[in-house]
Structures are given as C-alpha cells and as structure tokens.
Short mmCIF file of C-alpha atoms (C1' of nucleotides) in Angstrom, two decimals:
data_model
loop_
_atom_site.label_atom_id
_atom_site.label_comp_id
_atom_site.label_asym_id
_atom_site.label_seq_id
_atom_site.Cartn_x
_atom_site.Cartn_y
_atom_site.Cartn_z
CA MET A 319 -10.98 -30.63 -259.10
CA THR A 320 -10.09 -33.87 -257.41
CA THR A 321 -12.40 -34.88 -254.60
CA VAL A 322 -12.63 -37.58 -252.03
CA THR A 323 -15.30 -39.83 -250.53
CA PRO A 324 -16.60 -39.46 -246.96
CA ALA A 325 -14.66 -42.54 -245.88
CA THR A 326 -11.43 -41.13 -247.23
CA ALA A 327 -12.12 -37.71 -245.76
CA ALA A 328 -12.70 -39.33 -242.38
CA ASP A 329 -9.53 -41.32 -242.75
CA ARG A 330 -7.41 -38.37 -243.74
CA THR A 331 -8.73 -35.96 -241.14
CA GLY A 332 -9.11 -38.38 -238.27
CA VAL A 333 -12.71 -37.24 -237.82
CA SER A 334 -15.47 -39.85 -238.03
CA ILE A 335 -17.98 -39.76 -240.88
CA ASP A 336 -20.78 -39.15 -238.43
CA THR A 337 -18.91 -36.25 -236.93
CA LEU A 338 -18.19 -34.80 -240.38
CA ARG A 339 -21.91 -34.85 -241.11
CA TYR A 340 -22.58 -33.35 -237.71
CA TYR A 341 -20.09 -30.54 -238.32
CA GLU A 342 -21.72 -29.86 -241.67
CA ARG A 343 -25.18 -29.76 -240.12
CA GLU A 344 -23.89 -27.35 -237.51
CA GLY A 345 -22.37 -25.13 -240.17
CA LEU A 346 -18.77 -25.66 -239.10
CA ILE A 347 -17.77 -26.98 -242.49
CA GLY A 348 -19.14 -27.03 -246.00
CA PRO A 349 -21.70 -27.20 -247.38
CA ILE A 350 -19.90 -30.07 -249.06
CA ARG A 351 -20.43 -30.57 -252.78
CA ARG A 352 -22.54 -33.54 -253.80
CA SER A 353 -22.40 -36.01 -256.67
CA VAL A 354 -25.43 -36.44 -258.92
CA GLY A 355 -26.56 -39.26 -256.67
CA GLY A 356 -26.23 -37.11 -253.56
CA ARG A 357 -22.99 -38.44 -252.12
CA ARG A 358 -20.60 -35.97 -250.55
CA GLN A 359 -17.41 -35.03 -252.39
CA TYR A 360 -14.78 -33.46 -250.17
CA THR A 361 -12.25 -31.18 -251.83
CA GLU A 362 -8.73 -30.59 -250.56
CA ASP A 363 -9.91 -27.22 -249.34
CA ASP A 364 -12.63 -28.94 -247.36
CA LEU A 365 -10.07 -31.25 -245.80
CA PHE A 366 -7.86 -28.31 -244.90
CA TRP A 367 -10.75 -26.50 -243.29
CA ILE A 368 -11.71 -29.63 -241.37
CA GLY A 369 -8.14 -29.65 -240.10
CA LEU A 370 -8.54 -26.12 -238.81
CA VAL A 371 -11.81 -26.97 -237.12
CA THR A 372 -10.21 -30.02 -235.52
CA CYS A 373 -7.32 -27.90 -234.32
CA PHE A 374 -9.70 -25.54 -232.55
CA ARG A 375 -11.84 -28.35 -231.19
CA GLU A 376 -8.74 -29.93 -229.69
CA ALA A 377 -7.92 -26.60 -228.15
CA GLY A 378 -11.27 -26.75 -226.41
CA LEU A 379 -13.40 -24.33 -228.41
CA GLY A 380 -17.07 -25.26 -228.44
CA ILE A 381 -19.27 -25.85 -231.46
CA ALA A 382 -20.94 -22.46 -231.03
CA ASP A 383 -17.55 -20.73 -230.92
CA LEU A 384 -16.53 -22.41 -234.11
CA ARG A 385 -19.77 -21.55 -235.84
CA GLU A 386 -19.12 -17.94 -234.99
CA PHE A 387 -15.54 -18.32 -236.13
CA VAL A 388 -16.71 -19.61 -239.50
CA ALA A 389 -19.21 -16.80 -239.80
CA ILE A 390 -16.57 -14.21 -239.00
CA LEU A 391 -14.07 -15.54 -241.49
CA ARG A 392 -16.60 -16.05 -244.25
CA ALA A 393 -19.16 -13.35 -244.02
CA GLU A 394 -18.82 -9.68 -244.62
CA HIS A 395 -17.63 -8.40 -241.31
CA SER A 396 -15.41 -5.40 -240.98
CA PRO A 397 -11.74 -6.24 -240.50
CA GLN A 398 -11.96 -4.62 -237.07
CA ASP A 399 -14.73 -6.99 -236.05
CA ARG A 400 -12.77 -9.96 -237.26
CA VAL A 401 -9.61 -8.92 -235.52
CA ALA A 402 -11.49 -8.12 -232.33
CA PHE A 403 -13.15 -11.52 -232.37
CA LEU A 404 -9.90 -13.30 -233.08
CA ARG A 405 -8.08 -11.46 -230.31
CA GLU A 406 -10.86 -12.30 -227.91
CA ARG A 407 -10.58 -15.99 -228.76
CA ARG A 408 -6.83 -15.78 -228.40
CA ALA A 409 -7.16 -14.25 -224.96
CA SER A 410 -9.45 -17.03 -223.80
CA LEU A 411 -6.98 -19.61 -225.07
CA GLU A 412 -4.27 -17.86 -223.10
CA GLN A 413 -6.41 -18.17 -220.00
CA ARG A 414 -6.76 -21.88 -220.62
CA VAL A 415 -3.01 -22.17 -220.92
CA ALA A 416 -2.66 -20.31 -217.66
CA ALA A 417 -5.08 -22.72 -215.97
CA LEU A 418 -3.11 -25.64 -217.32
CA CYS A 419 0.15 -24.15 -216.08
CA ARG A 420 -1.29 -23.69 -212.61
CA ALA A 421 -2.37 -27.32 -212.57
CA MET A 422 1.05 -28.42 -213.81
CA GLU A 423 2.73 -26.48 -211.06
CA VAL A 424 0.61 -28.30 -208.52
CA LEU A 425 1.50 -31.60 -210.11
CA ASP A 426 5.19 -30.72 -210.10
CA GLU A 427 4.94 -29.91 -206.44
CA LYS A 428 3.36 -33.28 -205.71
CA ILE A 429 5.86 -35.07 -207.92
CA ALA A 430 8.70 -33.40 -206.07
CA TYR A 431 7.12 -34.32 -202.77
CA TYR A 432 6.76 -38.01 -203.63
CA SER A 433 10.08 -38.36 -205.42
CA MET B 778 -11.43 -26.33 -185.37
CA THR B 779 -13.28 -23.54 -187.10
CA THR B 780 -15.68 -24.61 -189.81
CA VAL B 781 -17.90 -22.98 -192.36
CA THR B 782 -21.41 -23.45 -193.77
CA PRO B 783 -22.12 -24.75 -197.26
CA ALA B 784 -23.09 -21.26 -198.43
CA THR B 785 -19.82 -19.81 -197.19
CA ALA B 786 -17.83 -22.67 -198.65
CA ALA B 787 -19.50 -22.09 -201.99
CA ASP B 788 -18.81 -18.40 -201.73
CA ARG B 789 -15.18 -18.81 -200.83
CA THR B 790 -14.38 -21.47 -203.41
CA GLY B 791 -16.51 -20.18 -206.23
CA VAL B 792 -18.12 -23.61 -206.54
CA SER B 793 -21.90 -23.88 -206.22
CA ILE B 794 -23.44 -25.72 -203.29
CA ASP B 795 -24.95 -28.26 -205.65
CA THR B 796 -21.59 -28.89 -207.22
CA LEU B 797 -19.94 -29.24 -203.82
CA ARG B 798 -22.47 -31.94 -202.95
CA TYR B 799 -21.92 -33.52 -206.33
CA TYR B 800 -18.14 -33.58 -205.82
CA GLU B 801 -18.63 -35.15 -202.44
CA ARG B 802 -20.94 -37.84 -203.84
CA GLU B 803 -18.36 -38.55 -206.52
CA GLY B 804 -15.63 -38.87 -203.93
CA LEU B 805 -13.62 -35.89 -205.14
CA ILE B 806 -13.82 -34.17 -201.77
CA GLY B 807 -14.68 -35.06 -198.22
CA PRO B 808 -16.50 -36.80 -196.73
CA ILE B 809 -17.36 -33.49 -195.13
CA ARG B 810 -17.99 -33.45 -191.38
CA ARG B 811 -21.58 -32.97 -190.27
CA SER B 812 -23.22 -31.12 -187.40
CA VAL B 813 -25.52 -32.99 -185.03
CA GLY B 814 -28.41 -31.95 -187.23
CA GLY B 815 -26.73 -33.28 -190.35
CA ARG B 816 -25.54 -30.03 -191.90
CA ARG B 817 -22.15 -29.99 -193.56
CA GLN B 818 -19.24 -28.23 -191.86
CA TYR B 819 -16.37 -27.40 -194.16
CA THR B 820 -12.94 -27.06 -192.59
CA GLU B 821 -10.15 -24.90 -193.99
CA ASP B 822 -8.50 -28.09 -195.20
CA ASP B 823 -11.67 -28.97 -197.07
CA LEU B 824 -11.68 -25.55 -198.71
CA PHE B 825 -8.05 -25.93 -199.68
CA TRP B 826 -8.71 -29.32 -201.23
CA ILE B 827 -11.73 -27.95 -203.10
CA GLY B 828 -9.37 -25.34 -204.47
CA LEU B 829 -7.07 -28.04 -205.77
CA VAL B 830 -9.95 -29.92 -207.35
CA THR B 831 -11.16 -26.72 -208.98
CA CYS B 832 -7.70 -26.04 -210.30
CA PHE B 833 -7.60 -29.42 -212.00
CA ARG B 834 -11.16 -29.15 -213.26
CA GLU B 835 -10.30 -25.82 -214.86
CA ALA B 836 -7.32 -27.48 -216.45
CA GLY B 837 -9.75 -29.88 -218.07
CA LEU B 838 -9.35 -33.06 -216.02
CA GLY B 839 -12.49 -35.14 -215.84
CA ILE B 840 -14.31 -36.29 -212.74
CA ALA B 841 -12.96 -39.82 -213.14
CA ASP B 842 -9.40 -38.48 -213.40
CA LEU B 843 -9.86 -36.53 -210.22
CA ARG B 844 -11.35 -39.45 -208.41
CA GLU B 845 -8.26 -41.43 -209.31
CA PHE B 846 -6.11 -38.49 -208.29
CA VAL B 847 -7.73 -38.42 -204.88
CA ALA B 848 -7.33 -42.17 -204.51
CA ILE B 849 -3.67 -41.97 -205.43
CA LEU B 850 -2.89 -39.17 -203.02
CA ARG B 851 -4.89 -40.62 -200.18
CA ALA B 852 -4.61 -44.36 -200.33
CA GLU B 853 -1.64 -46.55 -199.76
CA HIS B 854 0.00 -46.61 -203.11
CA SER B 855 3.72 -47.03 -203.57
CA PRO B 856 5.54 -43.75 -204.16
CA GLN B 857 6.48 -45.06 -207.60
CA ASP B 858 2.83 -45.54 -208.52
CA ARG B 859 1.98 -42.06 -207.36
CA VAL B 860 4.82 -40.46 -209.21
CA ALA B 861 4.06 -42.46 -212.34
CA PHE B 862 0.44 -41.38 -212.22
CA LEU B 863 1.34 -37.77 -211.60
CA ARG B 864 3.84 -37.72 -214.44
CA GLU B 865 1.26 -39.24 -216.73
CA ARG B 866 -1.24 -36.53 -215.85
CA ARG B 867 1.41 -33.92 -216.35
CA ALA B 868 2.20 -35.25 -219.79
CA SER B 869 -1.42 -35.08 -220.85
CA LEU B 870 -1.62 -31.51 -219.63
CA GLU B 871 1.43 -30.71 -221.72
CA GLN B 872 -0.35 -32.11 -224.74
CA ARG B 873 -3.28 -29.87 -224.06
CA VAL B 874 -0.98 -26.90 -223.87
CA ALA B 875 0.53 -27.95 -227.19
CA ALA B 876 -2.94 -28.13 -228.77
CA LEU B 877 -3.73 -24.68 -227.43
CA CYS B 878 -0.49 -23.29 -228.79
CA ARG B 879 -1.21 -24.69 -232.23
CA ALA B 880 -4.62 -23.07 -232.18
CA MET B 881 -3.11 -19.79 -231.02
CA GLU B 882 -0.63 -19.87 -233.87
CA VAL B 883 -3.49 -20.25 -236.31
CA LEU B 884 -5.27 -17.34 -234.67
CA ASP B 885 -2.14 -15.22 -234.80
CA GLU B 886 -1.84 -15.98 -238.46
CA LYS B 887 -5.41 -14.88 -239.09
CA ILE B 888 -4.97 -11.82 -236.93
CA ALA B 889 -1.88 -10.86 -238.88
CA TYR B 890 -3.76 -11.45 -242.12
CA TYR B 891 -6.68 -9.21 -241.18
CA SER B 892 -4.63 -6.50 -239.50
"C1'" DT C 376 -43.47 -20.30 -179.87
"C1'" DC C 377 -43.63 -19.22 -184.52
"C1'" DT C 378 -41.58 -17.87 -188.69
"C1'" DT C 379 -38.16 -17.82 -192.01
"C1'" DG C 380 -34.53 -19.27 -194.50
"C1'" DA C 381 -30.61 -22.30 -195.03
"C1'" DC C 382 -29.85 -27.02 -195.67
"C1'" DC C 383 -30.91 -32.03 -196.32
"C1'" DT C 384 -31.81 -36.25 -199.76
"C1'" DG C 385 -32.86 -38.69 -203.94
"C1'" DG C 386 -33.75 -38.24 -208.31
"C1'" DA C 387 -35.01 -35.89 -212.64
"C1'" DG C 388 -33.51 -32.69 -216.27
"C1'" DC C 389 -30.33 -30.36 -219.30
"C1'" DG C 390 -26.77 -28.76 -222.80
"C1'" DC C 391 -22.92 -30.40 -225.22
"C1'" DG C 392 -20.71 -33.21 -228.58
"C1'" DC C 393 -20.91 -36.69 -230.53
"C1'" DT C 394 -22.47 -41.73 -231.85
"C1'" DC C 395 -25.58 -45.05 -233.39
"C1'" DC C 396 -29.58 -46.85 -235.83
"C1'" DA C 397 -33.22 -47.92 -239.36
"C1'" DG C 398 -34.63 -47.81 -243.69
"C1'" DA C 399 -33.75 -46.22 -248.22
"C1'" DT C 400 -30.57 -45.13 -252.17
"C1'" DA C 401 -26.25 -45.13 -255.09
"C1'" DC C 402 -22.78 -47.42 -257.49
"C1'" DG C 403 -18.54 -50.32 -258.65
"C1'" DA C 404 -17.19 -55.24 -259.43
"C1'" DG C 405 -18.33 -59.55 -261.55
"C1'" DC D 352 -28.34 -57.35 -264.09
"C1'" DT D 353 -27.10 -58.58 -259.46
"C1'" DC D 354 -24.73 -58.26 -255.42
"C1'" DG D 355 -22.44 -56.03 -251.76
"C1'" DT D 356 -20.69 -52.14 -249.82
"C1'" DA D 357 -20.76 -47.23 -249.12
"C1'" DT D 358 -23.58 -43.53 -248.32
"C1'" DC D 359 -27.85 -41.03 -247.50
"C1'" DT D 360 -31.50 -38.89 -243.98
"C1'" DG D 361 -33.87 -37.99 -239.70
"C1'" DG D 362 -33.96 -38.93 -235.32
"C1'" DA D 363 -32.90 -41.43 -231.02
"C1'" DG D 364 -29.43 -42.42 -227.48
"C1'" DC D 365 -25.45 -41.60 -224.55
"C1'" DG D 366 -21.79 -40.01 -221.21
"C1'" DC D 367 -20.31 -36.03 -218.85
"C1'" DG D 368 -20.80 -32.46 -215.55
"C1'" DC D 369 -23.45 -30.19 -213.54
"C1'" DT D 370 -28.18 -27.95 -212.13
"C1'" DC D 371 -32.70 -27.97 -210.49
"C1'" DC D 372 -36.68 -29.66 -207.94
"C1'" DA D 373 -39.87 -31.61 -204.37
"C1'" DG D 374 -40.65 -32.58 -200.00
"C1'" DG D 375 -38.87 -32.58 -195.62
"C1'" DT D 376 -35.56 -31.06 -191.51
"C1'" DC D 377 -32.95 -27.80 -188.73
"C1'" DA D 378 -32.01 -23.53 -186.36
"C1'" DA D 379 -31.66 -18.51 -185.41
"C1'" DG D 380 -34.35 -14.31 -184.66
"C1'" DA D 381 -38.79 -11.73 -183.31
#
DNA sequence: TCTTGACCTGGAGCGCGCTCCAGATACGAG
DNA sequence: CTCGTATCTGGAGCGCGCTCCAGGTCAAGA
C-alpha cells in the first residue's frame, strides 16, 4: 500500500502538519500507521478521511461533534442510532443555513438601499 | 422615548447582559444612553440593532467584521464603498452556505447508506 | 431609613481550535 | 560517516468570544 509523508499529507489535504497531529490526538483521524522509526505514513484512505473531516470542520462542526461522528461511523452502533445521529447533525446544519440566509437577506436589503 | 433596563434588553434580545456590555465595549452597539445614576437605558432602536448584530453573529461573522459593518453603515463612506463591503460580506456568506451544503450532501450519503 | 437586588467597572478566567517551540530522533544525499 | 532536513513528543501560547468575579453604587419597597 502506497503511503505518504506528513508533509505531503499536509500539502494534499490543505491541513497543516500540526493540525493533522492535533486531529489524530483528538481521535478525529487515524491512528496513522508508523514506519519502523516512528514516522507517520498516511494512506490514501487516511487522506480521504481527512478530507471528510475538513469538509465538516468548514461547515462549522466542532471537534467534539466530529469525534462523536467518527465514533458513530466506526464503532458498533445500531443503524438506527447512526441514522438518528446523522439526521440530527443534518438538522443543525440546516439551521445554520437558515441563519446564513437571514443574514444574507439583511445584507441584500442594505445593498438595495445603498445602490 | 421609552427605554428599557439591561435585564429587559437581555431578555428581549436573548443576549446576556455581560455580552451586551461586551458588544458595547467593542463598538458593535451603542453607545447606550445612561440614566443620571449611570445605568444603561436601551431604546427600541438599540434593541433592533442588537437584533441585527445577533443575526450576523449567528451567521458566523466575527466581532471585527461586525465592528467594520457598524463603521460602514454609520460613518461617512461613499455609497460605493458600502455596497462593495456589503457585497463582499454577502459573497463570504454564500461560501459558507456552499460549505454547509457540501457537508449536508456527505451526511445524506451516509444516511442513505445506513438506511 | 434600611434593606435588597439590579447594575456599575475593570479585569481575570475559560473553552475552543489550533499553532508554535524545544529538544531529541530518523533518514536520504553526498 | 556526516550533514541537513524532516519528523517526533509533550507542553506552552494565542486569538476569539464570551463569562464570571470583586468591590462598589443606585434605587425601589417595607
């Protein structure tokens, strides 16, 4: 299996090395395989997962949310639990979108006023 | 002009008294009128403005953004500057929405998978 | 008048999400 | 083998956005 150094992983995911280590410490990714000497070796799967995490971080989910997310998707939870959790997260994202739309409406109003 | 105590203002806006003071210190609201004894007296206009600020905070704008927002709307800036600023803010909100939508798509995928 | 509770100020403290640092170790190029 | 760069670990530091606290002031009700 082809793997990649921390520097390359950081480069390809757009996440800093420090943050990658932080995410691993926090249980959001990995644990990442190590070389004999102890250096991290990121697989393509790791990179993909980091992409998912980044996607959710950008959407505003907190570290604790993501930890739970990881646990749900990895551990032995009943499908109902998983789906319930996922739906819950989806609902909160919808609320964020709603908040954003309200703010955009206000902006549009102001833009119209000053145009 | 009818005014309202800090406690009532907090109650009606859903923003804590401490946070109201903080916003005022940061220049996001006010300065709020004071009674002879030095207590704050919030007008309806103040409450409305606090509502706007809250709306933008919920949409994820930072304190510095809002300070600039206030400056733009209050001070003597050319209409072009205002509109440019507002459009810029709107664009960044759109990006947030896009990030949220991406995350929701991922969630939907997982939901579909586990359903 | 006295009590009680809301409010004042300035400043410290806190949780989050990184980010940086020191000191040690690994490893590829020459 | 040596050098230089990349990486390792544990822990400190930081910016943001509040939140809390101490010590004092104000004001309405009994």
